[in-house]
PDB file of C-alpha atoms in Angstrom:
ATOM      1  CA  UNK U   1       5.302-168.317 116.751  1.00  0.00           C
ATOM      2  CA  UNK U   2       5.226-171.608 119.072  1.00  0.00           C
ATOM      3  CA  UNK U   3       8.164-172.946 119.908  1.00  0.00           C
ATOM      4  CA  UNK U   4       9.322-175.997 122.270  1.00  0.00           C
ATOM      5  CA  UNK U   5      12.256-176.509 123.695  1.00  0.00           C
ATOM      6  CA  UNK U   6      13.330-179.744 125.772  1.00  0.00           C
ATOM      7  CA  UNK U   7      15.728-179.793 128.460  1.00  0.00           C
ATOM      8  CA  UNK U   8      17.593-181.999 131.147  1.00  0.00           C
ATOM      9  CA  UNK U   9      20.215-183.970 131.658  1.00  0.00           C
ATOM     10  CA  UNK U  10      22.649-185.058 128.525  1.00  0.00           C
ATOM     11  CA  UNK U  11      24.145-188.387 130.684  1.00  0.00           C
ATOM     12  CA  UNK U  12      22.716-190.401 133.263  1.00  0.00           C
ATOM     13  CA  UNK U  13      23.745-193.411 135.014  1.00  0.00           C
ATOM     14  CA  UNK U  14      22.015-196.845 134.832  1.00  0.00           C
ATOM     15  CA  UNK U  15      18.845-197.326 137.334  1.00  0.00           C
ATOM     16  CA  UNK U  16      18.927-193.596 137.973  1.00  0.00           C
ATOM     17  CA  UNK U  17      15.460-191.355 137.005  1.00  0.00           C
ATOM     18  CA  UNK U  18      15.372-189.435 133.242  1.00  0.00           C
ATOM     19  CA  UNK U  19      13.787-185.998 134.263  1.00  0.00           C
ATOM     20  CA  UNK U  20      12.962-183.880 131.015  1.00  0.00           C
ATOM     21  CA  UNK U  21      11.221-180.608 130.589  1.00  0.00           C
ATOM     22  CA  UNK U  22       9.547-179.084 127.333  1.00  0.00           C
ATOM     23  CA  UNK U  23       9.312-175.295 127.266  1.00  0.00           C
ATOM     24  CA  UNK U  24       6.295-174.466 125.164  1.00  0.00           C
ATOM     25  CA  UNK U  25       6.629-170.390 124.365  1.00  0.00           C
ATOM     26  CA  UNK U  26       4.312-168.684 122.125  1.00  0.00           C
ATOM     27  CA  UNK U  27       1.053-170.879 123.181  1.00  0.00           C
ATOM     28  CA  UNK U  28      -0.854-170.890 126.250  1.00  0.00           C
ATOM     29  CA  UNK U  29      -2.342-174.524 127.930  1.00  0.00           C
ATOM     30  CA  UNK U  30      -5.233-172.418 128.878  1.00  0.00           C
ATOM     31  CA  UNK U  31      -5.760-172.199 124.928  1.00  0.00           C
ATOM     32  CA  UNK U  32      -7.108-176.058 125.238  1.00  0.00           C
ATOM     33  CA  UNK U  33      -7.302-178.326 122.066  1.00  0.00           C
ATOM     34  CA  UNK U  34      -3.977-179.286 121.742  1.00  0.00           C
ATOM     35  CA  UNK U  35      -2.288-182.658 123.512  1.00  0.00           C
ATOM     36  CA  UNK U  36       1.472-182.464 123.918  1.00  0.00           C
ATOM     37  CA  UNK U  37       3.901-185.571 123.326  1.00  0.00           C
ATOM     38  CA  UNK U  38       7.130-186.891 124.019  1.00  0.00           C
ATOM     39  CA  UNK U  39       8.852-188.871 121.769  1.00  0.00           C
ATOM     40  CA  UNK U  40      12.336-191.039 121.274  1.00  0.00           C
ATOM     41  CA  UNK U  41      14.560-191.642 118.990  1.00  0.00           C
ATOM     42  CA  UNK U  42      17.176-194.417 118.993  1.00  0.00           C
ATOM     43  CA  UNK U  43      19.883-194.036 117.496  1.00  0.00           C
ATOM     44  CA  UNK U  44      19.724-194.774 113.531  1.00  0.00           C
ATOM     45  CA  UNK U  45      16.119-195.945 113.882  1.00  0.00           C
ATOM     46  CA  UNK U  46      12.603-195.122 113.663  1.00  0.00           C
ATOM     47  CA  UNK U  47      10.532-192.635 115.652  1.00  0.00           C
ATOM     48  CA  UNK U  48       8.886-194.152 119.095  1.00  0.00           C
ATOM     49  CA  UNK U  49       6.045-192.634 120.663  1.00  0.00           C
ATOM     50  CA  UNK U  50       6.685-192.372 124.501  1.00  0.00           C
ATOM     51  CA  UNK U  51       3.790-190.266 125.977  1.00  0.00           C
ATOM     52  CA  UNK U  52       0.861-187.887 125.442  1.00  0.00           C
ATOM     53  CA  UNK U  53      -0.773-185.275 127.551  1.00  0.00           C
ATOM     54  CA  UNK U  54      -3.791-182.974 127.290  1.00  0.00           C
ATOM     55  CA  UNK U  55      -4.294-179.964 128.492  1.00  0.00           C
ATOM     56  CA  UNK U  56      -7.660-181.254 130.839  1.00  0.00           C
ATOM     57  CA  UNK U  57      -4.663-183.844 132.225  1.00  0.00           C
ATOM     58  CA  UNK U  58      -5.713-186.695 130.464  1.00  0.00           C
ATOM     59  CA  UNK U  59      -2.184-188.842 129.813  1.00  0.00           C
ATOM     60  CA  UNK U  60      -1.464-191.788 127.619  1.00  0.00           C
ATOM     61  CA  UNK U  61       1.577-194.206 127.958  1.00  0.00           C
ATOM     62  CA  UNK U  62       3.341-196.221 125.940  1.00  0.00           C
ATOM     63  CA  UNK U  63       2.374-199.316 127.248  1.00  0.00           C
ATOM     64  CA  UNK U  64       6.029-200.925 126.967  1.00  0.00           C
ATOM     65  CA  UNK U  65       7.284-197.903 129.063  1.00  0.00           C
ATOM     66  CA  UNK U  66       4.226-197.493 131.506  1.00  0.00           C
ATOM     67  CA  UNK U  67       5.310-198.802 134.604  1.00  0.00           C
ATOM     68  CA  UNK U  68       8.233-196.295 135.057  1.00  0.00           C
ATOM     69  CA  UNK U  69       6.918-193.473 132.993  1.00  0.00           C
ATOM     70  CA  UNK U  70       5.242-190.011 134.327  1.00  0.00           C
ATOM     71  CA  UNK U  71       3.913-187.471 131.981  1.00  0.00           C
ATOM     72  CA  UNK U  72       3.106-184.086 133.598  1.00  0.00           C
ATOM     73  CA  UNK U  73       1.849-180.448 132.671  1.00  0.00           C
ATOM     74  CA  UNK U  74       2.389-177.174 134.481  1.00  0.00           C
ATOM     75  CA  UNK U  75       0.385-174.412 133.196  1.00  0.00           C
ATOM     76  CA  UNK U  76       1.826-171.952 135.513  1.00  0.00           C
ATOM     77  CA  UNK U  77       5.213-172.558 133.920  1.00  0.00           C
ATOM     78  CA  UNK U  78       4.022-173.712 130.752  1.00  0.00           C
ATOM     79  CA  UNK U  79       5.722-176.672 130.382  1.00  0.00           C
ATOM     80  CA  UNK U  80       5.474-180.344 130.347  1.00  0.00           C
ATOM     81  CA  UNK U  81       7.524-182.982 131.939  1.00  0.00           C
ATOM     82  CA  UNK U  82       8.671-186.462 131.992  1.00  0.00           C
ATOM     83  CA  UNK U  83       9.984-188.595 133.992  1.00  0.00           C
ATOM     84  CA  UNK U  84      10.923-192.099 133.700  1.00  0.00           C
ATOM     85  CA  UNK U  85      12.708-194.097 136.484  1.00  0.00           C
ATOM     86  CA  UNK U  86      15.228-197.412 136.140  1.00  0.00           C
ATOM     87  CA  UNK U  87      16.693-196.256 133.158  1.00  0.00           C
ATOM     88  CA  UNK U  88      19.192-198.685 131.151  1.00  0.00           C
ATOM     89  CA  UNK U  89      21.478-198.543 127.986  1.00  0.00           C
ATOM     90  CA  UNK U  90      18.298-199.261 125.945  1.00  0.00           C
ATOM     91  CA  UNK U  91      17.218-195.574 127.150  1.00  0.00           C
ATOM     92  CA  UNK U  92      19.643-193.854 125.577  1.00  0.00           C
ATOM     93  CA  UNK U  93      17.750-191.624 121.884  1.00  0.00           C
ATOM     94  CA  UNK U  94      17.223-188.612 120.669  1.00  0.00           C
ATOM     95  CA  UNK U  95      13.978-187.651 123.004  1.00  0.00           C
ATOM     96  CA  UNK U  96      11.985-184.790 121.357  1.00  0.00           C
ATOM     97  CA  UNK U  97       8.699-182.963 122.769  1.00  0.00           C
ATOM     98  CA  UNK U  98       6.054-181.986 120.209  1.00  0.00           C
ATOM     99  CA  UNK U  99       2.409-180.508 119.959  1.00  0.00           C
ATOM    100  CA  UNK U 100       0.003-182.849 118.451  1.00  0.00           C
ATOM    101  CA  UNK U 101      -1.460-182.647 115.713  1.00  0.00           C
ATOM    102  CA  UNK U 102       0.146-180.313 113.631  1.00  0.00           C
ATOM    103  CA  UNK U 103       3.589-179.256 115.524  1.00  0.00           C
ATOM    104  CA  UNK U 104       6.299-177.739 116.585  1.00  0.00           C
ATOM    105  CA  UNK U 105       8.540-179.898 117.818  1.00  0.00           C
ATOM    106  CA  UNK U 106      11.692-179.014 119.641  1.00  0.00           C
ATOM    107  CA  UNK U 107      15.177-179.900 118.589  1.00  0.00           C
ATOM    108  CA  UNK U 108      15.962-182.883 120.936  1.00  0.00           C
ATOM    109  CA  UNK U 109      17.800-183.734 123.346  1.00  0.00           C
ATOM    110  CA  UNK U 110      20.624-186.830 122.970  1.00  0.00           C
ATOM    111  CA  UNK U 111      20.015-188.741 126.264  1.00  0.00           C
ATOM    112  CA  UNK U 112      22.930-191.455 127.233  1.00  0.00           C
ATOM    113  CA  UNK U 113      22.994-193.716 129.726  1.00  0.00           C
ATOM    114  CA  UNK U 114      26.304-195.166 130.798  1.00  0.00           C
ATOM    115  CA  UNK U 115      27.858-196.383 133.577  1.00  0.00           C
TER     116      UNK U 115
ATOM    117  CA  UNK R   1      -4.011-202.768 117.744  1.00  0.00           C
ATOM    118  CA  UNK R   2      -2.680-202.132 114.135  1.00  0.00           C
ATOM    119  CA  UNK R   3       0.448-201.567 112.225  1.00  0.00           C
ATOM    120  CA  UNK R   4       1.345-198.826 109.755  1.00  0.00           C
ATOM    121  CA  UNK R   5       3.337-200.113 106.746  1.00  0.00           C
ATOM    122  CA  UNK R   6       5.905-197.474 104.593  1.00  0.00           C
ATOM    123  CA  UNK R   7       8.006-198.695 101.755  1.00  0.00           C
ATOM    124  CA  UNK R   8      11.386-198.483 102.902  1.00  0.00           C
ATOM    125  CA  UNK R   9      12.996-196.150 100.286  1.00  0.00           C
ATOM    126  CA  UNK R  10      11.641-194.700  97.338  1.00  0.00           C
ATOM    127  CA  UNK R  11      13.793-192.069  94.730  1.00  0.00           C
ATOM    128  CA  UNK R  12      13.052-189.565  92.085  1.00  0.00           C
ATOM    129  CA  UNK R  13      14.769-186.981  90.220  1.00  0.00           C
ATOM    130  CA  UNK R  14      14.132-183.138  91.022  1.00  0.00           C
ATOM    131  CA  UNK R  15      10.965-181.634  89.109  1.00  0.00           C
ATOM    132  CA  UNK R  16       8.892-184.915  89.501  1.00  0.00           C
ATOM    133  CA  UNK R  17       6.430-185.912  91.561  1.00  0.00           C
ATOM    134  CA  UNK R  18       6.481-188.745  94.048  1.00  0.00           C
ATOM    135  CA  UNK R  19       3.838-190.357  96.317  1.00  0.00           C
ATOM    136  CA  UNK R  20       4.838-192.230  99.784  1.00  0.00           C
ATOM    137  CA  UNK R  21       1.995-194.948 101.065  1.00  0.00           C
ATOM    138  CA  UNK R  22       1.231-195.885 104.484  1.00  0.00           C
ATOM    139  CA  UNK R  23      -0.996-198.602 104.788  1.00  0.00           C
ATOM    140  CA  UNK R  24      -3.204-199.554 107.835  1.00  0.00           C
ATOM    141  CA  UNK R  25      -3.016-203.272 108.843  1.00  0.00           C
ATOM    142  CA  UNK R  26      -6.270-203.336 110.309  1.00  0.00           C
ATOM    143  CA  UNK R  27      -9.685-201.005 110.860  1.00  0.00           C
ATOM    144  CA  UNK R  28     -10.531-198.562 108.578  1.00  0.00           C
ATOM    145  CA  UNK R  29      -7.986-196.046 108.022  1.00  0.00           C
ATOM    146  CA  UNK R  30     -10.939-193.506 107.631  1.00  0.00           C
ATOM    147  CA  UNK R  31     -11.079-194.227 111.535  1.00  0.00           C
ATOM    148  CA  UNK R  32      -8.191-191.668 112.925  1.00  0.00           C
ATOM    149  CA  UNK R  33      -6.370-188.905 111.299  1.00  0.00           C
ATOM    150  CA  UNK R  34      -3.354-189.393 109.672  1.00  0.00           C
ATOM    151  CA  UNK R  35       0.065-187.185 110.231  1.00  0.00           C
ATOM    152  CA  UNK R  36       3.120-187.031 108.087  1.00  0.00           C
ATOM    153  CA  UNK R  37       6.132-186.143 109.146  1.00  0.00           C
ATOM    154  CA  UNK R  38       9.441-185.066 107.576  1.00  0.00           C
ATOM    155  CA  UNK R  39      13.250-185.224 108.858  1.00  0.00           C
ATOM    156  CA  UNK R  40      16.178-184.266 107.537  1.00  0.00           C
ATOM    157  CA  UNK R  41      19.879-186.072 107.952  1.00  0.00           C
ATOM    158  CA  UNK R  42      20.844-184.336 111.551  1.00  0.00           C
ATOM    159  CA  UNK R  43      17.243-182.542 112.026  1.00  0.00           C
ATOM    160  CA  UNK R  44      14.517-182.911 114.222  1.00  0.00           C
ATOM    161  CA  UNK R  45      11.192-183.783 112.421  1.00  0.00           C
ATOM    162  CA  UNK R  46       8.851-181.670 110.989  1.00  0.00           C
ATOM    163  CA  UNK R  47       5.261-181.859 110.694  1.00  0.00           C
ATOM    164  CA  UNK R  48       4.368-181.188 106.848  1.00  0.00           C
ATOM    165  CA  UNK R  49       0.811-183.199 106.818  1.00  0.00           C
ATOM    166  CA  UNK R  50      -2.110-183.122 109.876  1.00  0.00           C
ATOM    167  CA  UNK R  51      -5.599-184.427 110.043  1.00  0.00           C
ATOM    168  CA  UNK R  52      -5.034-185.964 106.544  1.00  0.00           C
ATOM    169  CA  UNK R  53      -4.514-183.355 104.419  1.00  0.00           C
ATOM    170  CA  UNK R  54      -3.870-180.434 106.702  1.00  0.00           C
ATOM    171  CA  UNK R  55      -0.406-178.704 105.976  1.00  0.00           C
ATOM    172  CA  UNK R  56       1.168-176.364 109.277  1.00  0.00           C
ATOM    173  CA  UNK R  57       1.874-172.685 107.543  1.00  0.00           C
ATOM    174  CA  UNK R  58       5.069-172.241 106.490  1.00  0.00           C
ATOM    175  CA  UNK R  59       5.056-176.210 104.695  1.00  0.00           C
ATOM    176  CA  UNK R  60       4.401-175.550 100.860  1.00  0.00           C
ATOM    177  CA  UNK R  61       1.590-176.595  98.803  1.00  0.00           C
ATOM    178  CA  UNK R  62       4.197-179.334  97.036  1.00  0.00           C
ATOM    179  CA  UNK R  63       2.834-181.527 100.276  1.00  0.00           C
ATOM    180  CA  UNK R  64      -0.712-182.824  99.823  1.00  0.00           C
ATOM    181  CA  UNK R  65      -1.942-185.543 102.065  1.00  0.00           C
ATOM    182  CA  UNK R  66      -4.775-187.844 101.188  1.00  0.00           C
ATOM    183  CA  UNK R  67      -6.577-191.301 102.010  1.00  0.00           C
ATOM    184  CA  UNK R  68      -7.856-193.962 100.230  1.00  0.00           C
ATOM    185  CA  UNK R  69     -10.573-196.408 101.677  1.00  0.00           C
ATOM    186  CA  UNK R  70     -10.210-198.748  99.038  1.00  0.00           C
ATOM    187  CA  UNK R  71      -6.554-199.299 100.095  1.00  0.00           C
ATOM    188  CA  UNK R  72      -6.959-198.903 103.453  1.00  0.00           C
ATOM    189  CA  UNK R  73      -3.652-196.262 103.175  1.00  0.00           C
ATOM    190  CA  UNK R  74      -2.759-193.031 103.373  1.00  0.00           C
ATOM    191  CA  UNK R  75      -0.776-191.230 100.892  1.00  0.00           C
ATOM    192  CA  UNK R  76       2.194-188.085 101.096  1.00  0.00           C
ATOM    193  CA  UNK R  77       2.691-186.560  97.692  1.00  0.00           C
ATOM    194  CA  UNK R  78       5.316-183.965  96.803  1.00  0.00           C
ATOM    195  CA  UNK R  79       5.253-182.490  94.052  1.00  0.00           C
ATOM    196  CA  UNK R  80       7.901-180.192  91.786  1.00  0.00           C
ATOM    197  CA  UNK R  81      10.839-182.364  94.076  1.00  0.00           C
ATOM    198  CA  UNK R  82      13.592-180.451  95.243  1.00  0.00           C
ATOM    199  CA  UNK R  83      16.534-181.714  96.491  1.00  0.00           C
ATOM    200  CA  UNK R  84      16.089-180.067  99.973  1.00  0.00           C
ATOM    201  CA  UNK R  85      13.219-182.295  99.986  1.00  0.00           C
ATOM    202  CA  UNK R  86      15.421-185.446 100.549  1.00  0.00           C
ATOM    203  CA  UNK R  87      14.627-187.072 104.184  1.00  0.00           C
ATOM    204  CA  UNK R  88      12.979-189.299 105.874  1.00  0.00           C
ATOM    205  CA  UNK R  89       9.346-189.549 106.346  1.00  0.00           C
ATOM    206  CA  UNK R  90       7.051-191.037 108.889  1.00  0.00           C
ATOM    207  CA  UNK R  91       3.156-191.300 108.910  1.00  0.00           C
ATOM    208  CA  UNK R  92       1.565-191.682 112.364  1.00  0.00           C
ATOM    209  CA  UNK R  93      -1.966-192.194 113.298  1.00  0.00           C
ATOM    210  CA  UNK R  94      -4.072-193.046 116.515  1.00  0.00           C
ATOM    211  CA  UNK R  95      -4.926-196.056 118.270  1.00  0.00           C
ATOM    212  CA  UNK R  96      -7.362-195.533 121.607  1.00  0.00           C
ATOM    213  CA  UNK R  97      -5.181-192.719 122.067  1.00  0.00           C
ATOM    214  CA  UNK R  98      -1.987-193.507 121.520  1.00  0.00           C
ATOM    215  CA  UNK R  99       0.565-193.001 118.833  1.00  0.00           C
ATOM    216  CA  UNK R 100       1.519-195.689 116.021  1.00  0.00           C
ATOM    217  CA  UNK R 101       4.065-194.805 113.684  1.00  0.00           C
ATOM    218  CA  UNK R 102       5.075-195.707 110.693  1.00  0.00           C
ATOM    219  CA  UNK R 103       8.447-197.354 109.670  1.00  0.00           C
ATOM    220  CA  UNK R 104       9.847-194.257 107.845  1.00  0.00           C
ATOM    221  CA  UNK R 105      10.390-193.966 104.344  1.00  0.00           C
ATOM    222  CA  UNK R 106      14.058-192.966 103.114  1.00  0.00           C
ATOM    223  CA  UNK R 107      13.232-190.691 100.141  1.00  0.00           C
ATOM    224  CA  UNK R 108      16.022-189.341  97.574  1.00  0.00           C
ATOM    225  CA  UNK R 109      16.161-186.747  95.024  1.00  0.00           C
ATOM    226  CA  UNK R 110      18.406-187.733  92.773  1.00  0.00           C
TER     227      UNK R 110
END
């Protein structure tokens, strides 16, 4: 059974760097034909697409968020990253990875920026 | 670019069957597949709807996806509603690669 799992930091500070990693057990990136996403949630709104990854390394951004987003994979880990730099109050969601098309997703992680 | 369009709420009672529409603002929404999504209050989302009409195993055969060219929309239908089936719902398609979502739909079983 795949499952993901995000992880990183609950609280950040504003202009510091969001770092978040997505454990993906029970599926291999080796498998190929699946593109892997992150995705936000603020809070009491509507899902926002962040960022997409496929397993040949192809990446897509979200072109409000491009200039301080990174997506990344590691298939010796298998797991996928993201990292996005400056981050404000408007940063803090619900971020969740998920496999595209057809799932998992993981549970989320509550991100919250504050000073 | 192009816009996906949900009504914001729609309600039935439990045993009946109810249809959610996502319509395409422009291009043909025969263009890129179409995902549905489901969340419940406090929950992650779900995937109950891929490529269409696609369902993930485990999501049961209540959900049926479809589309409709002469609409230009996409469609969710659940059928025999439970109340467990109250949530949100989101469609999302493709645009050169990158995700558009719908608004969400608030459905209740009431």
């Amino acid at each position: 059974q795949v499952q993901l799992q995000e992880s990183g930091p609950g609280l950040l500070k504003p202009s510091q760097t969001l770092s978040l990693t997505c454990i993906v057990s029970g599926d291999s990136f080796t498998n190929g034909g699946h593109s892997y996403i992150w995705i936000r949630q603020h809070p009491g709104q509507g899902l926002e697409w962040i960022a997409s990854i496929f397993t040949n390394g192809n990446t897509y951004y979200n072109s409000s968020l491009r200039s301080r987003l990174t997506i990344s994979l590691d298939t010796s880990k298998n797991t996928f990253s993201l990292r996005l730099n400056s981050v404000t109050a408007a940063d803090t969601a619900l971020y969740y990875c998920a496999r595209d098309p057809m799932g998992p997703w993981g549970q989320g992680i509550l991100v919250t920026v504050s000073s | 670019n192009f816009m996906l369009t949900q009504p914001h709420s729609v309600s039935e009672s439990p045993g009946k069957t109810v249809t959610i529409s996502c319509t395409r603002s422009s291009g043909s929404i025969a263009t890129t597949y179409v995902q549905w999504y489901q969340q419940r209050p406090g929950s992650a989302p779900t995937t109950v709807i891929y490529d269409d009409h696609q369902r993930p195993s485990g999501v049961p055969d209540r959900f049926s996806g479809s589309t409709d060219t002469s609409s230009n929309s996409a469609s969710l239908t659940i059928s025999t509603l439970q109340t467990e089936d109250e949530a949100d719902y989101y469609c999302q398609s493709y645009d050169a690669g990158n995700w558009v979502f719908g608004g969400g739909t608030k459905l209740t079983v009431l």
